[in-house]
Coordinates of C-alpha atoms and ligand atoms in Angstrom, one line a residue:
M1 CA 158.6 3.5 -181.3
T2 CA 159.0 -0.1 -182.4
D3 CA 157.6 -3.2 -180.9
C4 CA 161.1 -4.2 -179.7
L5 CA 161.5 -1.3 -177.3
L6 CA 158.0 -1.6 -176.0
G7 CA 158.4 -5.3 -175.7
T8 CA 161.2 -5.1 -173.2
L9 CA 159.5 -2.5 -171.2
K10 CA 156.5 -4.7 -170.9
R11 CA 158.6 -7.7 -170.0
V12 CA 160.4 -5.8 -167.3
T13 CA 157.2 -4.4 -165.9
K14 CA 155.5 -7.8 -165.9
A15 CA 158.3 -10.1 -164.8
G16 CA 159.9 -7.8 -162.2
A17 CA 163.3 -8.7 -160.7
P18 CA 164.2 -12.2 -159.6
A19 CA 164.2 -12.5 -155.8
Q20 CA 168.0 -13.0 -155.6
S21 CA 168.9 -9.8 -157.6
G22 CA 168.6 -7.6 -154.5
F23 CA 166.9 -4.5 -155.9
N24 CA 163.3 -3.4 -156.7
I25 CA 162.1 -2.8 -160.2
I26 CA 159.8 0.2 -160.1
V27 CA 159.2 0.7 -163.8
G28 CA 155.9 2.4 -164.1
D29 CA 154.2 4.3 -166.8
Q30 CA 156.3 7.4 -166.0
M31 CA 159.5 5.5 -166.5
D32 CA 158.3 3.8 -169.7
N33 CA 157.3 7.2 -171.0
A34 CA 160.6 8.8 -170.1
I35 CA 162.6 6.2 -172.0
K36 CA 160.2 6.2 -175.0
S37 CA 160.4 10.0 -175.1
V38 CA 164.2 9.8 -175.5
Y39 CA 163.8 7.5 -178.4
E40 CA 161.1 9.6 -179.9
T41 CA 163.2 12.7 -179.7
V42 CA 166.1 10.9 -181.5
T43 CA 163.9 9.8 -184.3
A44 CA 162.1 13.1 -184.7
R45 CA 165.3 15.1 -184.7
D46 CA 167.0 13.0 -187.4
P47 CA 164.3 11.0 -189.1
D48 CA 166.8 10.0 -191.9
Q49 CA 169.3 8.1 -189.7
P50 CA 168.0 4.5 -189.5
E51 CA 171.3 2.9 -188.4
F52 CA 171.6 5.4 -185.6
H53 CA 168.0 4.8 -184.5
Q54 CA 168.7 1.0 -184.5
A55 CA 171.8 1.4 -182.3
V56 CA 170.0 3.7 -179.8
E57 CA 166.9 1.5 -179.6
E58 CA 169.0 -1.6 -178.8
V59 CA 170.6 0.2 -175.9
L60 CA 167.4 1.9 -174.6
D61 CA 165.8 -1.5 -174.8
S62 CA 168.2 -2.7 -172.1
L63 CA 168.2 0.2 -169.8
A64 CA 164.7 0.0 -168.1
P65 CA 165.9 -1.9 -165.1
V66 CA 168.8 0.5 -164.5
I67 CA 166.6 3.5 -164.7
S68 CA 164.3 1.9 -162.3
E69 CA 167.1 1.4 -159.9
Y70 CA 168.6 4.9 -160.5
P71 CA 165.8 7.1 -161.8
E72 CA 168.2 10.1 -161.9
Y73 CA 170.1 8.4 -164.7
I74 CA 167.4 9.2 -167.2
D75 CA 169.1 12.6 -167.5
V76 CA 172.3 10.9 -168.5
V77 CA 170.4 8.9 -171.2
Q78 CA 168.8 12.0 -172.6
G79 CA 172.3 13.6 -173.0
M80 CA 174.1 10.5 -174.3
V81 CA 172.0 10.1 -177.5
E82 CA 173.3 13.5 -178.7
P83 CA 177.0 13.7 -179.8
E84 CA 179.0 16.2 -177.9
R85 CA 180.3 17.5 -181.3
V86 CA 179.8 16.7 -185.0
I87 CA 182.5 17.9 -187.4
Q88 CA 181.9 17.7 -191.2
F89 CA 184.3 19.0 -193.8
R90 CA 185.2 19.1 -197.5
V91 CA 188.0 16.8 -198.8
P92 CA 189.2 17.8 -202.2
W93 CA 191.8 15.7 -204.0
Y94 CA 193.1 15.1 -207.5
D95 CA 193.2 11.7 -209.2
D96 CA 196.1 10.4 -211.3
E97 CA 194.6 11.9 -214.4
G98 CA 194.4 15.4 -212.8
N99 CA 190.6 15.4 -212.2
L100 CA 189.3 17.0 -209.1
H101 CA 187.1 14.9 -206.6
V102 CA 185.4 16.4 -203.6
N103 CA 184.5 14.0 -200.8
R104 CA 182.9 14.5 -197.4
G105 CA 184.9 14.0 -194.2
F106 CA 183.4 13.6 -190.7
R107 CA 184.4 13.2 -187.1
I108 CA 181.7 12.5 -184.5
Q109 CA 183.0 13.3 -181.0
F110 CA 180.3 11.4 -179.2
N111 CA 181.2 11.2 -175.5
S112 CA 184.3 12.2 -173.5
A113 CA 182.9 11.5 -170.0
I114 CA 185.6 8.8 -169.2
G115 CA 188.5 9.8 -171.5
P116 CA 189.5 11.4 -174.8
Y117 CA 187.3 10.5 -177.8
K118 CA 188.5 7.3 -179.3
G119 CA 187.4 5.3 -182.3
G120 CA 188.1 4.4 -185.9
L121 CA 187.9 6.2 -189.3
R122 CA 185.9 4.4 -192.0
F123 CA 186.5 5.1 -195.7
H124 CA 183.6 3.6 -197.7
P125 CA 181.1 5.0 -200.2
S126 CA 178.2 4.2 -197.8
V127 CA 179.6 6.5 -195.1
N128 CA 177.1 9.2 -193.9
L129 CA 176.0 10.7 -190.6
S130 CA 173.7 7.9 -189.7
I131 CA 176.4 5.2 -190.1
L132 CA 179.0 7.3 -188.2
K133 CA 176.6 8.2 -185.4
F134 CA 175.6 4.6 -184.9
L135 CA 179.3 3.6 -184.8
G136 CA 180.2 6.5 -182.5
F137 CA 177.3 5.6 -180.1
E138 CA 178.3 2.0 -180.0
Q139 CA 181.9 3.0 -179.4
V140 CA 181.0 4.9 -176.2
F141 CA 179.7 1.7 -174.6
K142 CA 182.4 -0.5 -176.1
N143 CA 185.2 1.7 -174.8
S144 CA 183.6 1.8 -171.4
L145 CA 183.5 -2.0 -171.3
T146 CA 187.3 -2.3 -171.9
G147 CA 187.9 -0.7 -168.5
L148 CA 190.4 1.8 -170.1
P149 CA 189.9 5.5 -169.9
M150 CA 188.6 6.2 -173.4
G151 CA 185.6 8.2 -174.6
G152 CA 183.8 7.4 -177.8
G153 CA 184.1 8.8 -181.3
K154 CA 184.0 7.8 -185.0
G155 CA 184.8 9.4 -188.3
G156 CA 185.6 8.8 -191.9
S157 CA 184.6 9.7 -195.4
D158 CA 182.5 8.6 -198.3
F159 CA 185.8 8.1 -200.3
N160 CA 186.1 4.6 -201.8
P161 CA 189.7 3.4 -201.7
K162 CA 188.9 0.4 -203.9
G163 CA 190.5 0.6 -207.3
K164 CA 192.5 3.8 -206.3
S165 CA 196.2 3.9 -206.9
D166 CA 198.6 4.2 -203.9
S167 CA 199.3 7.9 -204.8
E168 CA 195.5 8.7 -205.0
V169 CA 195.0 7.1 -201.5
K170 CA 198.0 9.2 -200.2
R171 CA 196.7 12.4 -201.7
F172 CA 193.2 11.7 -200.3
C173 CA 194.6 11.0 -196.8
Q174 CA 196.7 14.1 -196.8
S175 CA 193.8 16.3 -197.8
F176 CA 191.6 14.6 -195.2
M177 CA 194.2 15.2 -192.4
S178 CA 194.8 18.8 -193.5
E179 CA 191.4 19.6 -191.9
L180 CA 191.0 16.8 -189.3
W181 CA 194.3 17.7 -187.5
R182 CA 192.9 20.8 -185.8
H183 CA 190.1 18.7 -184.2
I184 CA 192.2 15.8 -182.7
G185 CA 195.1 15.3 -180.3
A186 CA 196.7 12.7 -178.1
N187 CA 194.6 14.0 -175.1
L188 CA 191.6 15.1 -177.1
D189 CA 190.6 12.6 -179.8
V190 CA 192.6 9.6 -181.1
P191 CA 191.3 8.1 -184.3
A192 CA 192.3 4.6 -185.7
G193 CA 191.3 2.4 -188.6
D194 CA 188.0 0.7 -189.6
I195 CA 186.6 -0.4 -192.9
G196 CA 188.9 0.8 -195.7
V197 CA 191.5 2.3 -193.3
G198 CA 194.4 0.0 -192.5
G199 CA 198.1 0.4 -191.9
R200 CA 198.8 2.1 -195.2
E201 CA 196.1 4.8 -194.6
I202 CA 197.1 5.4 -191.0
G203 CA 200.7 5.9 -192.1
Y204 CA 199.7 8.6 -194.6
L205 CA 197.4 10.3 -192.1
F206 CA 200.0 10.2 -189.3
G207 CA 202.7 11.7 -191.6
M208 CA 200.5 14.6 -192.5
Y209 CA 199.5 15.2 -188.9
R210 CA 203.1 15.2 -187.8
K211 CA 204.0 17.7 -190.5
I212 CA 201.2 20.2 -189.9
A213 CA 201.0 20.0 -186.1
N214 CA 204.8 19.9 -185.9
E215 CA 204.7 17.3 -183.1
F216 CA 205.2 13.5 -182.8
T217 CA 202.5 12.2 -180.4
G218 CA 200.3 9.2 -180.2
V219 CA 197.5 11.0 -182.0
L220 CA 196.5 7.9 -184.0
T221 CA 196.6 4.2 -183.2
G222 CA 197.2 1.3 -185.5
K223 CA 200.5 2.9 -186.5
G224 CA 203.4 1.0 -188.0
L225 CA 205.8 -0.6 -185.6
S226 CA 208.6 1.6 -186.7
Y227 CA 206.8 4.8 -185.7
G228 CA 205.0 4.1 -182.4
G229 CA 202.6 1.3 -183.3
S230 CA 201.9 -1.6 -180.9
L231 CA 202.6 -5.3 -181.5
I232 CA 199.3 -7.2 -181.8
R233 CA 197.2 -4.2 -182.7
P234 CA 196.6 -5.6 -186.3
E235 CA 195.6 -9.0 -184.8
A236 CA 193.7 -7.6 -181.8
T237 CA 190.0 -7.3 -183.0
G238 CA 190.0 -10.8 -184.5
Y239 CA 191.9 -12.4 -181.6
G240 CA 189.8 -10.6 -179.1
L241 CA 186.6 -11.8 -180.8
V242 CA 187.7 -15.4 -180.5
Y243 CA 188.8 -15.0 -176.9
F244 CA 185.4 -13.6 -176.1
A245 CA 183.6 -16.4 -178.1
R246 CA 185.7 -19.0 -176.3
E247 CA 184.6 -17.7 -172.9
M248 CA 181.0 -17.7 -174.1
L249 CA 181.2 -21.3 -175.4
A250 CA 182.8 -22.4 -172.1
T251 CA 179.6 -21.3 -170.2
K252 CA 177.9 -24.2 -172.0
D253 CA 180.9 -26.6 -171.7
K254 CA 181.7 -26.1 -175.4
S255 CA 184.9 -25.0 -177.2
F256 CA 186.4 -24.2 -180.5
A257 CA 188.2 -27.6 -180.7
G258 CA 186.8 -29.4 -183.6
A259 CA 184.1 -26.7 -184.2
T260 CA 183.2 -25.7 -187.8
V261 CA 183.2 -21.9 -188.1
A262 CA 181.6 -19.5 -190.6
I263 CA 183.4 -16.2 -191.0
S264 CA 182.2 -13.4 -193.2
G265 CA 184.5 -10.7 -194.5
S266 CA 188.2 -11.1 -195.5
G267 CA 189.6 -7.9 -194.1
N268 CA 191.5 -7.1 -190.9
V269 CA 189.0 -8.6 -188.4
A270 CA 188.1 -11.7 -190.5
Q271 CA 191.7 -12.6 -191.2
F272 CA 192.8 -12.6 -187.5
A273 CA 189.6 -14.2 -186.3
C274 CA 190.4 -17.0 -188.7
E275 CA 194.0 -17.3 -187.4
K276 CA 192.8 -17.5 -183.8
V277 CA 190.1 -20.1 -184.6
L278 CA 192.9 -22.2 -186.1
D279 CA 195.0 -21.7 -183.0
L280 CA 192.2 -23.0 -180.9
G281 CA 191.6 -26.1 -183.0
G282 CA 188.6 -24.9 -185.0
K283 CA 187.9 -25.3 -188.7
P284 CA 186.9 -22.1 -190.6
V285 CA 185.1 -22.9 -193.8
T286 CA 183.9 -19.6 -195.2
M287 CA 185.2 -16.1 -195.9
S288 CA 183.7 -13.3 -198.1
D289 CA 183.9 -9.9 -199.6
S290 CA 181.2 -7.6 -201.0
S291 CA 181.2 -9.6 -204.3
G292 CA 180.6 -13.1 -202.9
Y293 CA 181.7 -15.8 -200.5
I294 CA 183.8 -19.0 -200.6
Y295 CA 182.9 -22.3 -198.9
D296 CA 185.9 -24.5 -198.4
T297 CA 184.7 -27.8 -196.9
A298 CA 188.3 -28.9 -196.4
G299 CA 188.8 -25.9 -194.1
I300 CA 190.8 -22.7 -194.5
D301 CA 194.1 -23.8 -193.1
R302 CA 197.2 -21.7 -192.3
E303 CA 198.6 -21.9 -195.7
K304 CA 195.3 -20.8 -197.3
L305 CA 194.9 -18.0 -194.8
A306 CA 198.4 -16.7 -195.6
W307 CA 197.3 -16.7 -199.3
V308 CA 194.2 -14.7 -198.4
M309 CA 196.2 -12.2 -196.4
D310 CA 198.5 -11.7 -199.4
L311 CA 195.6 -11.5 -201.7
K312 CA 193.8 -8.9 -199.6
N313 CA 196.6 -6.9 -198.0
N314 CA 199.1 -6.8 -200.9
R315 CA 197.5 -7.7 -204.1
R316 CA 194.1 -6.1 -203.2
G317 CA 192.3 -8.9 -205.0
R318 CA 188.8 -10.6 -204.6
M319 CA 187.8 -13.8 -202.8
K320 CA 186.6 -15.2 -206.1
E321 CA 190.3 -15.8 -206.9
Y322 CA 190.5 -18.2 -203.9
A323 CA 188.0 -20.5 -205.5
E324 CA 190.0 -20.3 -208.7
H325 CA 193.3 -21.0 -206.9
F326 CA 192.3 -23.9 -204.5
D327 CA 190.6 -27.1 -205.5
G328 CA 187.2 -28.2 -204.1
V329 CA 186.0 -24.7 -203.2
E330 CA 182.5 -23.3 -203.9
Y331 CA 182.2 -19.6 -204.8
T332 CA 178.8 -17.9 -204.6
E333 CA 178.1 -14.4 -205.7
S334 CA 176.4 -12.0 -203.3
K335 CA 172.7 -11.4 -203.6
P336 CA 171.8 -8.1 -205.4
E337 CA 170.5 -6.9 -202.0
P338 CA 173.5 -5.0 -200.5
N339 CA 175.5 -6.9 -197.8
H340 CA 173.7 -10.2 -198.2
N341 CA 174.6 -13.7 -199.4
E342 CA 173.9 -17.3 -198.7
L343 CA 177.0 -17.7 -196.4
W344 CA 174.8 -18.2 -193.4
S345 CA 173.1 -21.3 -194.8
T346 CA 176.2 -23.5 -194.3
N347 CA 176.4 -26.2 -191.6
V348 CA 178.4 -24.6 -188.8
D349 CA 178.8 -24.6 -185.0
V350 CA 179.9 -21.0 -184.7
A351 CA 179.3 -17.9 -186.8
L352 CA 181.5 -14.9 -186.7
P353 CA 180.2 -12.1 -188.9
C354 CA 183.2 -9.8 -189.5
A355 CA 182.2 -7.7 -192.6
T356 CA 179.7 -4.9 -192.0
Q357 CA 176.4 -3.7 -190.4
N358 CA 173.1 -5.5 -190.9
E359 CA 174.6 -8.4 -192.9
I360 CA 172.5 -11.0 -191.0
N361 CA 168.7 -10.4 -191.1
A362 CA 166.0 -12.5 -189.4
A363 CA 165.8 -15.0 -192.3
E364 CA 169.6 -15.5 -192.3
A365 CA 169.5 -15.9 -188.5
Q366 CA 166.8 -18.6 -189.0
M367 CA 169.1 -20.3 -191.5
L368 CA 171.9 -20.4 -188.9
V369 CA 169.5 -21.9 -186.3
E370 CA 168.3 -24.6 -188.8
H371 CA 171.9 -25.4 -189.8
G372 CA 172.9 -26.2 -186.2
A373 CA 174.8 -23.1 -185.0
I374 CA 175.3 -22.9 -181.3
A375 CA 176.9 -19.4 -181.1
V376 CA 177.1 -16.2 -183.0
A377 CA 179.7 -13.6 -182.0
E378 CA 179.8 -10.2 -183.8
G379 CA 183.3 -9.2 -185.1
A380 CA 181.8 -6.4 -187.1
N381 CA 179.8 -3.5 -185.6
M382 CA 176.0 -4.4 -185.5
P383 CA 176.2 -7.1 -188.2
C384 CA 172.9 -8.6 -186.9
T385 CA 169.7 -6.7 -187.3
A386 CA 167.5 -6.4 -184.2
E387 CA 165.1 -9.0 -185.6
A388 CA 168.1 -11.4 -186.2
V389 CA 169.2 -11.0 -182.6
E390 CA 165.7 -11.8 -181.5
V391 CA 165.6 -15.0 -183.6
L392 CA 169.0 -16.1 -182.2
Q393 CA 168.1 -15.4 -178.6
E394 CA 164.6 -17.0 -178.9
N395 CA 166.3 -20.2 -180.2
G396 CA 168.8 -20.3 -177.3
I397 CA 171.8 -19.5 -179.5
L398 CA 174.7 -17.9 -177.6
F399 CA 174.9 -14.3 -178.9
A400 CA 177.7 -11.8 -178.4
P401 CA 177.0 -8.2 -179.4
G402 CA 179.9 -6.4 -181.2
K403 CA 180.3 -3.8 -178.5
A404 CA 181.5 -6.5 -176.2
S405 CA 183.0 -9.1 -178.5
N406 CA 184.9 -6.8 -180.9
A407 CA 186.3 -4.5 -178.2
G408 CA 189.7 -6.1 -178.4
G409 CA 190.7 -3.8 -181.2
V410 CA 190.1 -0.6 -179.4
A411 CA 191.3 -2.1 -176.2
T412 CA 194.7 -2.7 -177.8
S413 CA 194.5 0.8 -179.3
G414 CA 194.3 1.9 -175.6
L415 CA 197.4 -0.2 -174.9
E416 CA 199.1 1.6 -177.8
M417 CA 198.2 4.9 -176.3
S418 CA 199.7 3.8 -173.0
Q419 CA 202.9 2.7 -174.6
N420 CA 203.2 6.0 -176.5
S421 CA 202.7 8.0 -173.3
L422 CA 205.4 5.9 -171.5
R423 CA 207.6 6.1 -174.6
M424 CA 208.2 2.3 -174.5
S425 CA 206.9 -0.8 -176.3
W426 CA 205.7 -4.0 -174.8
T427 CA 206.5 -7.4 -176.3
R428 CA 204.0 -9.4 -178.4
E429 CA 203.4 -11.7 -175.4
E430 CA 202.8 -8.9 -173.0
V431 CA 200.2 -7.2 -175.3
D432 CA 198.5 -10.4 -176.2
Q433 CA 198.2 -11.4 -172.5
K434 CA 196.7 -8.0 -171.6
L435 CA 194.3 -8.2 -174.5
E436 CA 193.2 -11.7 -173.4
G437 CA 192.7 -10.5 -169.8
I438 CA 190.6 -7.6 -171.0
M439 CA 188.4 -9.9 -173.2
V440 CA 187.9 -12.3 -170.3
N441 CA 186.9 -9.4 -168.1
I442 CA 184.5 -8.0 -170.6
H443 CA 182.8 -11.4 -170.9
K444 CA 182.6 -11.8 -167.1
N445 CA 181.3 -8.3 -166.7
A446 CA 178.6 -8.7 -169.4
F447 CA 177.6 -12.1 -168.1
E448 CA 177.4 -11.2 -164.5
T449 CA 175.6 -7.9 -165.1
A450 CA 172.9 -9.7 -167.2
E451 CA 172.4 -12.1 -164.3
R452 CA 172.3 -9.3 -161.7
Y453 CA 169.6 -7.5 -163.7
G454 CA 167.5 -10.7 -164.1
M455 CA 168.3 -11.5 -167.8
P456 CA 170.8 -14.4 -167.5
G457 CA 172.6 -15.3 -170.7
N458 CA 171.6 -12.0 -172.4
Y459 CA 174.9 -10.5 -173.3
V460 CA 173.2 -7.6 -175.1
A461 CA 171.6 -6.4 -171.9
G462 CA 174.7 -7.2 -169.8
A463 CA 177.0 -5.3 -172.1
N464 CA 174.7 -2.3 -172.5
I465 CA 174.1 -2.0 -168.8
A466 CA 177.7 -2.5 -167.7
G467 CA 178.9 0.0 -170.3
F468 CA 176.3 2.5 -169.4
L469 CA 176.8 2.4 -165.6
K470 CA 180.4 3.6 -165.8
I471 CA 179.5 6.5 -168.1
A472 CA 176.4 7.4 -166.0
E473 CA 178.5 7.5 -162.8
S474 CA 181.1 9.7 -164.4
T475 CA 178.6 12.0 -166.0
M476 CA 176.7 12.5 -162.8
S477 CA 179.9 13.1 -160.8
Q478 CA 181.1 15.7 -163.3
G479 CA 177.8 17.5 -163.5
I480 CA 175.7 17.0 -166.6
L481 CA 177.4 19.3 -169.2
Ligands
NDP501 P1 188.4 -4.1 -193.7 O1 188.2 -2.9 -194.6 O2 189.7 -4.6 -193.4 O3 187.5 -5.3 -194.3 C1 186.2 -5.2 -194.5 C2 185.6 -6.5 -195.1 O4 184.2 -6.5 -195.1 C3 186.1 -6.7 -196.5 O5 186.1 -8.1 -196.8 C4 184.9 -6.1 -197.3 O6 184.7 -6.5 -198.6 C5 183.7 -6.5 -196.4 N1 182.7 -5.5 -196.6 C6 182.8 -4.2 -196.3 N2 181.7 -3.5 -196.5 C7 180.8 -4.4 -197.0 C8 179.5 -4.4 -197.5 N3 178.8 -3.2 -197.5 N4 179.0 -5.6 -197.9 C9 179.7 -6.7 -197.9 N5 180.9 -6.8 -197.5 C10 181.5 -5.7 -197.0 O7 187.6 -3.7 -192.4 P2 187.7 -4.4 -190.9 O8 188.0 -5.8 -191.0 O9 188.6 -3.5 -190.1 O10 186.2 -4.1 -190.4 C11 185.2 -5.1 -190.5 C12 184.1 -4.8 -189.5 O11 184.7 -4.9 -188.2 C13 183.5 -3.4 -189.5 O12 182.1 -3.5 -189.1 C14 184.2 -2.6 -188.5 O13 183.5 -1.5 -188.0 C15 184.4 -3.7 -187.4 N6 185.5 -3.4 -186.5 C16 186.8 -3.2 -186.9 C17 187.8 -3.0 -186.0 C18 189.2 -2.8 -186.4 O14 190.1 -2.7 -185.5 N7 189.6 -2.8 -187.6 C19 187.5 -3.0 -184.5 C20 186.1 -3.4 -184.2 C21 185.2 -3.5 -185.2 P3 185.1 -5.6 -199.8 O15 186.6 -5.6 -199.8 O16 184.5 -6.2 -201.0 O17 184.5 -4.2 -199.5
2IT502 O1 185.1 -0.2 -184.2 C1 186.1 -0.2 -183.6 O2 186.2 -0.4 -182.4 C2 187.3 0.2 -184.3 N1 187.3 0.4 -185.5 C3 188.7 0.4 -183.6 C4 188.8 1.7 -183.0 C5 190.1 2.1 -182.4 O3 190.2 3.2 -181.9 O4 191.0 1.2 -182.3

């Protein structure tokens, strides 16, 4: 048990509910102990899963007032921290020189209380059960927040697509799907992309599924437009992030117009976050990859962004080349410490971390505070450590947790599923309008829920509680299974 979880319980017990919230907080020792015991069971069962512990702790930290209101929901919490099913399998494949490689494949089917399992596949050497369980757990709440009928799941492999030829990636994807196919289905579990899995990989995966299963269904999302994909799905996470951040800024009468913006990453989420920031009149000044970051004081304009998209999506190059290609750009290599660099020490109004988990620690959050940031919205999943979030919130910085602010990707995957079921496709404008509506709703829901539970402005608590309530109601109605 860490100080953070205990801290909130104490705060809730001490402060109680504000008079206007209309319910009584009855957190006592018994309730504290019940929540703590859930956390202790999780850490004792899987002591080697720190990222999963981090994600669980953050949610439990928010739930005390809900459990006080509905004590019976503690049973739901106890069940929710254990995935419904964990699948692990062998993925053998041959490289171009004829050497055999054996990777690990996974699918975590976390929770199907409100719909089929839904969530991305990540191909990255760091993938393990801890990372995928944290991502699957987050996905359950995120999908609930979208308002669409999707349960939560996540999967992937420790395969590293970097430096592999197209044929190697294809052989890997085919081998991966030759096992995964029996565990997924349009009404059962619908994977999509995540780090290292984009349009190319989804194409190879879908082709193999179609061949083995002998059916053409919407079993994956993020598909190409020619075979059942949705317009705006590639843009959706980045666009949705900026729609959410726009709503959050508006609560303080601020906007993206004229705002300087730090973005990390240069993949799918980062690219389209950058595009939408430009649409709203902001000035993005940084982007990164795992080797380092660029700082372009003149701003990353549309022409430069198109160059980055070509670099990353077609030529599969490194951000260092940006600094070599454009004048007046600083390039700084990453710190030896994984995931970290000095990117967060630039003078910006808004920070959008869009690379990976735990890329902003407490010291980096402090740098953002000192450099005048007014808002941080997570495009990646859990890019801020618990301590970083505390620093941001204590300093009055608007903070949006990924499960709310990056939900646009999966929401548009949900729209892709609907179009596949209807056997039709909506226009770009129709999908973008629905995406924007969903993001505005998620913001409103998280904002109002935080207020109702006596934590105004705390989007972490608001998102966790709002996401949880829907799952809890469904789980109770169906009998706890
Ligand atoms: P991509 O693979 O397209 O891009 C990932 C980017 O992050 C690359 O620039 C990559 O650099 C960088 N990166 C990855 N791992 C690390 C690391 N360990 N340290 C430093 N940089 C790293 O992935 P996405 O853009 O799709 O995903 C980015 C984040 O957004 C992830 O957290 C993902 O879970 C989350 N997300 C994605 C959604 C989607 O729809 N795609 C939806 C919601 C959230 P390099 O090339 O050097 O590895
Ligand atoms: O983290 C995420 O929400 C994703 N990678 C997208 C999942 C999806 O099913 O579209």
